[in-house]
PDB file of C-alpha atoms and ligand atoms in Angstrom:
ATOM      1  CA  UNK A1385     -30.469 -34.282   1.739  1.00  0.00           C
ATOM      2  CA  UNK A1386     -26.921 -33.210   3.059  1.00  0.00           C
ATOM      3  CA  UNK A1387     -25.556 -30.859   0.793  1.00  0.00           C
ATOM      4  CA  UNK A1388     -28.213 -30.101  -1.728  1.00  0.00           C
ATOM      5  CA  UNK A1389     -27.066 -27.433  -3.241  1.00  0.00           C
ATOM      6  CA  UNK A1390     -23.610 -28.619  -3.957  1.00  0.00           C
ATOM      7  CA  UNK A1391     -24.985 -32.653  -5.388  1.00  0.00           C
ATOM      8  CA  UNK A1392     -27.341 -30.313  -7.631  1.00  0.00           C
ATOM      9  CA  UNK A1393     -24.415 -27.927  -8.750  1.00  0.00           C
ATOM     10  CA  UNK A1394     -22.397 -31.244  -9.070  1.00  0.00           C
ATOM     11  CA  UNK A1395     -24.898 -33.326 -11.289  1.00  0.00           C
ATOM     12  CA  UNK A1396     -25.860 -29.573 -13.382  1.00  0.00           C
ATOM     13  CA  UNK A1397     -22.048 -28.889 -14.307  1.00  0.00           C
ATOM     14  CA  UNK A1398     -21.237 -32.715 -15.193  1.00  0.00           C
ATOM     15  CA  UNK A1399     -23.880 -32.379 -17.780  1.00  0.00           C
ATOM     16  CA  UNK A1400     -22.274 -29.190 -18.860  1.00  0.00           C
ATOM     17  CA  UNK A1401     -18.539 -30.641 -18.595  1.00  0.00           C
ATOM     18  CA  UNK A1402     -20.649 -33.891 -21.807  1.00  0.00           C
ATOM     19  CA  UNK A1403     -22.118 -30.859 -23.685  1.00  0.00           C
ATOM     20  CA  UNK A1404     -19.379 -28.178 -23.659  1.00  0.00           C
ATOM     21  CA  UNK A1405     -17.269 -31.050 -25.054  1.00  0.00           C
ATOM     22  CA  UNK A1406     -14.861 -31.255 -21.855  1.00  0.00           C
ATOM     23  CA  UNK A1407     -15.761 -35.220 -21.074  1.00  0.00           C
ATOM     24  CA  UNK A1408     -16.806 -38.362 -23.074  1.00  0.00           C
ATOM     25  CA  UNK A1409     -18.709 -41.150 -21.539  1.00  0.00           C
ATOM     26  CA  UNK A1410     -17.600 -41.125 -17.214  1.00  0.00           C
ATOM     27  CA  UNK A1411     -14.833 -39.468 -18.248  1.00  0.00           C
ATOM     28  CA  UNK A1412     -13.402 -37.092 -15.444  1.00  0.00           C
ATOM     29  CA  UNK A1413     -15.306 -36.236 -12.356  1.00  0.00           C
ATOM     30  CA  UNK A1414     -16.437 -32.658  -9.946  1.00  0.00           C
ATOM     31  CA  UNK A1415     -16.498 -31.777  -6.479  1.00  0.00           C
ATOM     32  CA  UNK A1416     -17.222 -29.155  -4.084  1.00  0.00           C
ATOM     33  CA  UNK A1417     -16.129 -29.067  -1.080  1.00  0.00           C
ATOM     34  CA  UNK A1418     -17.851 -27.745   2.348  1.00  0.00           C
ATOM     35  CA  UNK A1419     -14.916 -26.600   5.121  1.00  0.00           C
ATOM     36  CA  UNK A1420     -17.856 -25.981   7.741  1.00  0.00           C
ATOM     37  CA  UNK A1421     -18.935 -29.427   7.607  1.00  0.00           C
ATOM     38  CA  UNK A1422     -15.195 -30.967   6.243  1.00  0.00           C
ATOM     39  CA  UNK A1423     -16.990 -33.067   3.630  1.00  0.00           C
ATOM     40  CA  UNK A1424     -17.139 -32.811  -0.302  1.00  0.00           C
ATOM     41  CA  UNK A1425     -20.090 -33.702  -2.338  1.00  0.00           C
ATOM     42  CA  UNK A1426     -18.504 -35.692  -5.455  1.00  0.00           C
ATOM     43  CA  UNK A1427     -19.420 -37.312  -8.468  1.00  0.00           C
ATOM     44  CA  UNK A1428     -20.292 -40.700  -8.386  1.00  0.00           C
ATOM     45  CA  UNK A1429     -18.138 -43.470  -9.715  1.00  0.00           C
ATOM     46  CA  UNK A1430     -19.151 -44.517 -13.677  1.00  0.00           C
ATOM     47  CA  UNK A1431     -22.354 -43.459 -13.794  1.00  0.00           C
ATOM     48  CA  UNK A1432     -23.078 -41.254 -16.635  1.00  0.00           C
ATOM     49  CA  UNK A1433     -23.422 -37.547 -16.543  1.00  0.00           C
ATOM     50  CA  UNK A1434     -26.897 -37.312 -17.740  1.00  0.00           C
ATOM     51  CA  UNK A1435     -27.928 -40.434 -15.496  1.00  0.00           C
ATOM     52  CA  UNK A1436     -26.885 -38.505 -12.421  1.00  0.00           C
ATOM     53  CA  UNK A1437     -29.659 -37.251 -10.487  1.00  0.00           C
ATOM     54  CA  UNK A1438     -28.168 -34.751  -7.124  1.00  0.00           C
ATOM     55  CA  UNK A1439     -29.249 -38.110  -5.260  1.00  0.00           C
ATOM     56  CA  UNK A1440     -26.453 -39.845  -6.795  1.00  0.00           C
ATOM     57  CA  UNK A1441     -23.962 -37.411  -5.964  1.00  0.00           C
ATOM     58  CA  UNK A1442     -21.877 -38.511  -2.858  1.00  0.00           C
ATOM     59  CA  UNK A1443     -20.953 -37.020  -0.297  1.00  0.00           C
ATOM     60  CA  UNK A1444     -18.152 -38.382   2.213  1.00  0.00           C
ATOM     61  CA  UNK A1445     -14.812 -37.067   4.340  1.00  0.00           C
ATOM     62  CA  UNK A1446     -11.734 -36.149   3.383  1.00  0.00           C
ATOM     63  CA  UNK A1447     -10.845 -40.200   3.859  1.00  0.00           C
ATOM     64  CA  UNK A1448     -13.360 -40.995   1.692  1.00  0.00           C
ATOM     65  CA  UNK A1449     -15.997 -42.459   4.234  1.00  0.00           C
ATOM     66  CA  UNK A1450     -19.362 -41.973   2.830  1.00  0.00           C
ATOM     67  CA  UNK A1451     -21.498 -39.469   4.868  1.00  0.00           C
ATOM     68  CA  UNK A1452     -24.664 -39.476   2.729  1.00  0.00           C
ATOM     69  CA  UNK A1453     -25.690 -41.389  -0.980  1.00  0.00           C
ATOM     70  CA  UNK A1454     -26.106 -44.852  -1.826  1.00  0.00           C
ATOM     71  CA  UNK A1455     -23.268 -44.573  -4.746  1.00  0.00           C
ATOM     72  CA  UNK A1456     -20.047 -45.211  -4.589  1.00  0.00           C
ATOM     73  CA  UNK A1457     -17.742 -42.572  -5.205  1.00  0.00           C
ATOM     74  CA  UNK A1458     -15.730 -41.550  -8.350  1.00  0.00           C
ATOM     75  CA  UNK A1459     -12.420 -43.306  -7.858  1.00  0.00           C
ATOM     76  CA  UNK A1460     -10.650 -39.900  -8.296  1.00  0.00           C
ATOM     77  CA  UNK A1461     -11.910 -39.036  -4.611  1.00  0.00           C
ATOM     78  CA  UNK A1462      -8.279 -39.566  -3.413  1.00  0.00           C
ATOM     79  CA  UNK A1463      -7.435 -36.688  -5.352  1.00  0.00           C
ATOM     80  CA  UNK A1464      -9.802 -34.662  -4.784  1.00  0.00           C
ATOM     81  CA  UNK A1465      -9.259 -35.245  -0.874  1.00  0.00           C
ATOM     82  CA  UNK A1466      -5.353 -34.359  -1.244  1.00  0.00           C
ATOM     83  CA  UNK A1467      -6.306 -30.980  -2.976  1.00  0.00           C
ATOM     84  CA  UNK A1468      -8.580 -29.805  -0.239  1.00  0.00           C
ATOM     85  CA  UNK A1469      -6.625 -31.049   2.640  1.00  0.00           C
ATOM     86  CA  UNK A1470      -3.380 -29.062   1.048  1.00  0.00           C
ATOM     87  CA  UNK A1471      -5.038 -25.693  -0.640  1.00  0.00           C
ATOM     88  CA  UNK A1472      -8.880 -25.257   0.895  1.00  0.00           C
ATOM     89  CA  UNK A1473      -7.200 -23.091   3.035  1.00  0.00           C
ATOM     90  CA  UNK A1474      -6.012 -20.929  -0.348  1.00  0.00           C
ATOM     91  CA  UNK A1475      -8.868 -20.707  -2.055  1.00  0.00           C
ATOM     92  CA  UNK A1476      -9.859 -24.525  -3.418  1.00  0.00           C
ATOM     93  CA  UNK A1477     -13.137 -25.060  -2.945  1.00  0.00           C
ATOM     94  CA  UNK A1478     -14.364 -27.136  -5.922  1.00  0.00           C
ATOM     95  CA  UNK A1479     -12.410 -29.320  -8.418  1.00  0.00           C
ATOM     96  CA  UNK A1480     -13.116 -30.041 -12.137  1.00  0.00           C
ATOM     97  CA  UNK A1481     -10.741 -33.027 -13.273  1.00  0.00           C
ATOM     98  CA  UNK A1482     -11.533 -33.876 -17.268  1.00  0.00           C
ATOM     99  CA  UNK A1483      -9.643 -35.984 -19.741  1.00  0.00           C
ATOM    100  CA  UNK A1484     -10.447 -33.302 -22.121  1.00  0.00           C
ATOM    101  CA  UNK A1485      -8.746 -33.810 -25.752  1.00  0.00           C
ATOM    102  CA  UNK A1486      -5.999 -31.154 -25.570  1.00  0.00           C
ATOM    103  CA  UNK A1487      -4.810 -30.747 -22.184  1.00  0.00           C
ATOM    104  CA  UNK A1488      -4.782 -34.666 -22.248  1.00  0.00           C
ATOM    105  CA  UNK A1489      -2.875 -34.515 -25.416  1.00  0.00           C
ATOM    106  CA  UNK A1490      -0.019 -32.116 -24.105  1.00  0.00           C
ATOM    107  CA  UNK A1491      -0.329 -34.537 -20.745  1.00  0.00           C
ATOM    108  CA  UNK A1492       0.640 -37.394 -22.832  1.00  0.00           C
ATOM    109  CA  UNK A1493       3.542 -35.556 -24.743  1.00  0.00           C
ATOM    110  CA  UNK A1494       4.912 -35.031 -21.179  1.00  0.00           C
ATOM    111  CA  UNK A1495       4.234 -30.607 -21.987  1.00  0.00           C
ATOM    112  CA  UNK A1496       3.168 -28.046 -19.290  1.00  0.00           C
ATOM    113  CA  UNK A1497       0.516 -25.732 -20.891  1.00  0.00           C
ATOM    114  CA  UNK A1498       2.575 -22.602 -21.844  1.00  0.00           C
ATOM    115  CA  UNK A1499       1.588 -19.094 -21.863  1.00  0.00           C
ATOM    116  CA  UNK A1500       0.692 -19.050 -25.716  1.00  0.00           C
ATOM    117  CA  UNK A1501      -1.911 -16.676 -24.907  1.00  0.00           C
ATOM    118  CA  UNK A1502      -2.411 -14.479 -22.089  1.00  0.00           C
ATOM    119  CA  UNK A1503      -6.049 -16.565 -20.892  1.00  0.00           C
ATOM    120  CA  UNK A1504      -3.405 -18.851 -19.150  1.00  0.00           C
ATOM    121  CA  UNK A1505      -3.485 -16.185 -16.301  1.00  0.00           C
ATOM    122  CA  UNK A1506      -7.035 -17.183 -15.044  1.00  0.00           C
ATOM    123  CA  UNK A1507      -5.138 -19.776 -13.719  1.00  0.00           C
ATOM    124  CA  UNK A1508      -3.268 -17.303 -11.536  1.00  0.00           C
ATOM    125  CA  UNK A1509       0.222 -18.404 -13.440  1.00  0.00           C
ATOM    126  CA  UNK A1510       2.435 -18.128 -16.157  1.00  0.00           C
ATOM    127  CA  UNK A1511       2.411 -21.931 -16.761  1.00  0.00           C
ATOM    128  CA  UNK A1512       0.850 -25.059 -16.031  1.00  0.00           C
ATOM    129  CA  UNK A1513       3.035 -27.521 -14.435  1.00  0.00           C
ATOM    130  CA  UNK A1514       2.571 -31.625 -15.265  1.00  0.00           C
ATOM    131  CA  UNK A1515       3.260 -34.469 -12.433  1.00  0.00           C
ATOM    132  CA  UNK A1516       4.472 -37.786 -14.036  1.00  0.00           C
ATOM    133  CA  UNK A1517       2.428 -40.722 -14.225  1.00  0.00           C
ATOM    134  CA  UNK A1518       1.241 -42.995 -11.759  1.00  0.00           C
ATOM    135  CA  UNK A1519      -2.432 -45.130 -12.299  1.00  0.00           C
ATOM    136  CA  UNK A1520      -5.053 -43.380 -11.921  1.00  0.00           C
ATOM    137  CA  UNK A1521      -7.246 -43.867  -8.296  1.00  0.00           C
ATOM    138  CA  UNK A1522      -3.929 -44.307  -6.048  1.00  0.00           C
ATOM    139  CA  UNK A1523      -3.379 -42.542  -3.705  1.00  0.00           C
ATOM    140  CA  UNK A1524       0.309 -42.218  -5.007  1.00  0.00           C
ATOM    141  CA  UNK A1525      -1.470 -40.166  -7.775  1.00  0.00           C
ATOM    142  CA  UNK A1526      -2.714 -37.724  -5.621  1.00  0.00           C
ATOM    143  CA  UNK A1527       0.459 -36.892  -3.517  1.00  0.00           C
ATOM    144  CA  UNK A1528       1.969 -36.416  -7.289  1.00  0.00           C
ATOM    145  CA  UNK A1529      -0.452 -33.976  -8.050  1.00  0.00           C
ATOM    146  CA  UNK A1530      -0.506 -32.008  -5.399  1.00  0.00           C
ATOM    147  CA  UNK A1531       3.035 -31.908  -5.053  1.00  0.00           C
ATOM    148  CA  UNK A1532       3.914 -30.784  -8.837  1.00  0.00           C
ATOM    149  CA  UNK A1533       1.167 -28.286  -8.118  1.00  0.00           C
ATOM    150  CA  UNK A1534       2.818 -25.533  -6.643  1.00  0.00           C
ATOM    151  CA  UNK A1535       1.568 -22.877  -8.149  1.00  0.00           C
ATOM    152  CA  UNK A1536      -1.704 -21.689 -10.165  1.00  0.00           C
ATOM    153  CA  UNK A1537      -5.136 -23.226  -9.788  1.00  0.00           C
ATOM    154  CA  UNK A1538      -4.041 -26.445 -12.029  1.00  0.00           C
ATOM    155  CA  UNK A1539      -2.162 -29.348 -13.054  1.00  0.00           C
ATOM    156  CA  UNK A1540      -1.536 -31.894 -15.753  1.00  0.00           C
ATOM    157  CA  UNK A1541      -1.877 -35.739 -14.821  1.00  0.00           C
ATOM    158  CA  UNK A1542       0.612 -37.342 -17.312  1.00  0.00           C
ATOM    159  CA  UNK A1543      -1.075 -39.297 -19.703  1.00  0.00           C
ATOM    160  CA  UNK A1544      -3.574 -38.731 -18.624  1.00  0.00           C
ATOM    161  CA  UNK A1545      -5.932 -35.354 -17.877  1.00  0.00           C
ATOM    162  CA  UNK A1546      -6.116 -31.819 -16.049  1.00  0.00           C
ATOM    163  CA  UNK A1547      -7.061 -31.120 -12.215  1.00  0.00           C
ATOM    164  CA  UNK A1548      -8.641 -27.091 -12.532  1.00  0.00           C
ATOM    165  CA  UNK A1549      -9.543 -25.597  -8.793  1.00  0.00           C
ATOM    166  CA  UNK A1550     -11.227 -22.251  -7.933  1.00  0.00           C
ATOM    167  CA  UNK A1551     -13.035 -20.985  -4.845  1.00  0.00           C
ATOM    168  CA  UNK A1552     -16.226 -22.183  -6.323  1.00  0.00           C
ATOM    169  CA  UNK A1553     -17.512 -24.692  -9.131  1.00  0.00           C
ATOM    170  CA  UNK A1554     -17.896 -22.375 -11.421  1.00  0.00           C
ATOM    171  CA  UNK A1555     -14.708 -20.514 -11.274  1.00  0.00           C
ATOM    172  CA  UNK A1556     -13.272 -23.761 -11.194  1.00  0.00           C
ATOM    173  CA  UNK A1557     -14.391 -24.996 -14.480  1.00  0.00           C
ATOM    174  CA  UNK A1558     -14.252 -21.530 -16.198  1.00  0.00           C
ATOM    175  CA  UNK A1559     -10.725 -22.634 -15.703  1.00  0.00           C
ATOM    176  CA  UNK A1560     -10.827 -26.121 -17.093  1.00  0.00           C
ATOM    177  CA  UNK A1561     -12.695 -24.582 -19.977  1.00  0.00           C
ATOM    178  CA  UNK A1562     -10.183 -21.927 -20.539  1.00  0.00           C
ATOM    179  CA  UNK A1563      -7.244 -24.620 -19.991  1.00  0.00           C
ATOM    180  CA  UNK A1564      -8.593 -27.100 -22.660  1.00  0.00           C
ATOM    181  CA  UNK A1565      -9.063 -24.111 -25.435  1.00  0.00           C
ATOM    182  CA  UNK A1566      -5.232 -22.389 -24.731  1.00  0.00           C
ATOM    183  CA  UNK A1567      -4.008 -26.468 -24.994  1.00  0.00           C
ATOM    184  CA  UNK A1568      -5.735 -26.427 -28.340  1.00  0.00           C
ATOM    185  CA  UNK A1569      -3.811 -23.320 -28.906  1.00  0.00           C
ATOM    186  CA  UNK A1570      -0.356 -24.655 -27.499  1.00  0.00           C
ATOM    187  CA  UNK A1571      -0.858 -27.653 -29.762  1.00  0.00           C
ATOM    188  CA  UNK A1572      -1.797 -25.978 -33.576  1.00  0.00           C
ATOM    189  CA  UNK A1573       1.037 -23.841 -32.327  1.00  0.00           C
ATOM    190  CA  UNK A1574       3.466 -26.711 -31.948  1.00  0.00           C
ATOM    191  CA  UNK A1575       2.081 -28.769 -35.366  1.00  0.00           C
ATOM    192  CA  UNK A1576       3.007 -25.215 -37.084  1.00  0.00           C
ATOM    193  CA  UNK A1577       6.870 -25.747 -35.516  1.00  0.00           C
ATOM    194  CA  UNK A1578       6.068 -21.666 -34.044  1.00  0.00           C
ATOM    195  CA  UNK A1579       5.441 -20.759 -30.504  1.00  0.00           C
ATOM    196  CA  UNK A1580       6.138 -16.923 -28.800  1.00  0.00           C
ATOM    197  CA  UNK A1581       5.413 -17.920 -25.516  1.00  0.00           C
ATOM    198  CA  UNK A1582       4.794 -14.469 -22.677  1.00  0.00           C
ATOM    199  CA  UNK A1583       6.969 -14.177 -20.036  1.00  0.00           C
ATOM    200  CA  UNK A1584       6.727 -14.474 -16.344  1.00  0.00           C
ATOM    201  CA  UNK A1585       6.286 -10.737 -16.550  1.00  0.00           C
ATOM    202  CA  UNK A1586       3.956 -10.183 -19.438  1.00  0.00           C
ATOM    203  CA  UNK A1587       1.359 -12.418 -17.286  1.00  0.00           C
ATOM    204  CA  UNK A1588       1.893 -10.505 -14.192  1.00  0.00           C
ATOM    205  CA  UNK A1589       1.026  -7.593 -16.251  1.00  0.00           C
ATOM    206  CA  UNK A1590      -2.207  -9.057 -17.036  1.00  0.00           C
ATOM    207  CA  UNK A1591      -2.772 -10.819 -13.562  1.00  0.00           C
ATOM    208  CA  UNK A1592      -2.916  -6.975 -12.286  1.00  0.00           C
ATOM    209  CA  UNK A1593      -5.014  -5.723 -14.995  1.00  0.00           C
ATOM    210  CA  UNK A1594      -7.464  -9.076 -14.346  1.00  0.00           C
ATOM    211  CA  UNK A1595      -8.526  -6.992 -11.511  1.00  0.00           C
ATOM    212  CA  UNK A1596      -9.804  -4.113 -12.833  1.00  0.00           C
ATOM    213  CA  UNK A1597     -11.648  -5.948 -16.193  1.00  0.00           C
ATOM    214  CA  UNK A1598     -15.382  -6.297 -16.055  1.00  0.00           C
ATOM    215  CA  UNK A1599     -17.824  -5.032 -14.073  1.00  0.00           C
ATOM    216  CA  UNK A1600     -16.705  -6.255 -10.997  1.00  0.00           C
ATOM    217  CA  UNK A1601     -13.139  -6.796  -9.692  1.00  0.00           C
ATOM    218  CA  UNK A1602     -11.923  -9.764 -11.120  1.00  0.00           C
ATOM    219  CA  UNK A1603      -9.498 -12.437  -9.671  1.00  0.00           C
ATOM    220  CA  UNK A1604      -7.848 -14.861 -11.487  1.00  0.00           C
ATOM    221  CA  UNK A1605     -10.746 -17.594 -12.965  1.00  0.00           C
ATOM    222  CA  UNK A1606     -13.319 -14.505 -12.644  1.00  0.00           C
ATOM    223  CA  UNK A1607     -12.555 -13.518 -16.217  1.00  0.00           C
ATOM    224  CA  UNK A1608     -15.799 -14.009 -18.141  1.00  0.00           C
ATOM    225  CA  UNK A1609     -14.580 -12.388 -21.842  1.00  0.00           C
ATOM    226  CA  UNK A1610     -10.692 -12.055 -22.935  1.00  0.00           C
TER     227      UNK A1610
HETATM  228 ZN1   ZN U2235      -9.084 -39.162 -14.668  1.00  0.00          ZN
END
């Protein structure tokens, strides 16, 4: 099977992504992708999480031709596709993209996620910026995203949900994760008419000290404990 290990890490964290809350029903989708080889193993295209076996994970090009799977794939794979072909070279390797209740909440109030708390920097910024809204599987879309992207490892769809990228699937959703919980934050913040948001500074300041936390030297969506 091409890709094994990436279609099994694919079907495990879309079962995490139902469980840890972060998707209801098809909601969302994951990818990894492999630069050797220049394809991504994806999600497939409304089948539920818990119904996908590694089988059903496909894997095609960066144009979406299908290089192994009988499935179609998720109709985000556009998207997906545009990050990769822009950033792999910086560090995307694997994309979590969930309609998860808070980020999509500040998506549809047309709000960047704002550095309410300092987690924000294990998305290597100070802020997370939001493209406007186009529907969803175009490849219009993806150009937005990417675009409005430009700096950070994620964006805001409008109305819609969050793209979170890392160097690997788990750094990647570590950052969805930690993106959902500080738009939880953003929002009880904003129902309470209160928000001290850090500066640019302030999240440098713990963007440096990110590296020496932990055990190990950490990069930004490496934190495991703030
Ligand atoms: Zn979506």
């Amino acid at each position: 099977m091409l890709m094994e290990e990436e279609r099994k890490l694919v079907a495990e964290y879309g079962r995490k992504m139902s469980t840890d809350g972060l998707a209801r029903g098809t909601a969302g989708n994951i990818s990894i992708y492999n630069p050797e080889l220049g394809l991504m193993a994806i999600s497939p295209s409304g089948l539920g999480y818990f119904d996908t076996t590694p089988e059903d994970v496909c894997v095609c090009d960066l144009d979406g031709k299908v290089a192994d799977g009988t499935r179609k794939p998720s109709s985000e794979h556009g998207l997906h596709a545009a990050f990769y072909k822009e950033k792999a070279a910086h560090g995307c390797l694997a994309i979590v993209h969930t309609h998860s209740d808070y980020a999509t909440t500040l998506a549809c109030m047309g709000e960047p996620i704002r550095a309410v708390h300092y987690v924000i920097a294990t998305a290597g910024t100070n802020e997370i910026p939001i493209c406007g809204y186009t529907t969803f599987g175009t490849p219009e879309l993806a150009e937005m995203a990417v675009k409005a992207c430009t700096h950070g490892n994620a964006v805001l769809l409008a109305n819609h949900g969050l793209v979170a990228f890392g160097k690997d699937l788990k750094k990647a959703y570590n950052i969805a994760g930690n993106m959902e919980s500080l738009a939880k934050t953003q929002w009880q913040c904003m129902c309470a008419g209160k928000m001290n948001v850090l500066t640019k500074e302030q999240i440098d300041a713990v963007l440096v000290r990110f590296q020496t936390y932990g055990q190990t030297t950490s990069k930004p969506g490496e934190l495991k404990g703030y």
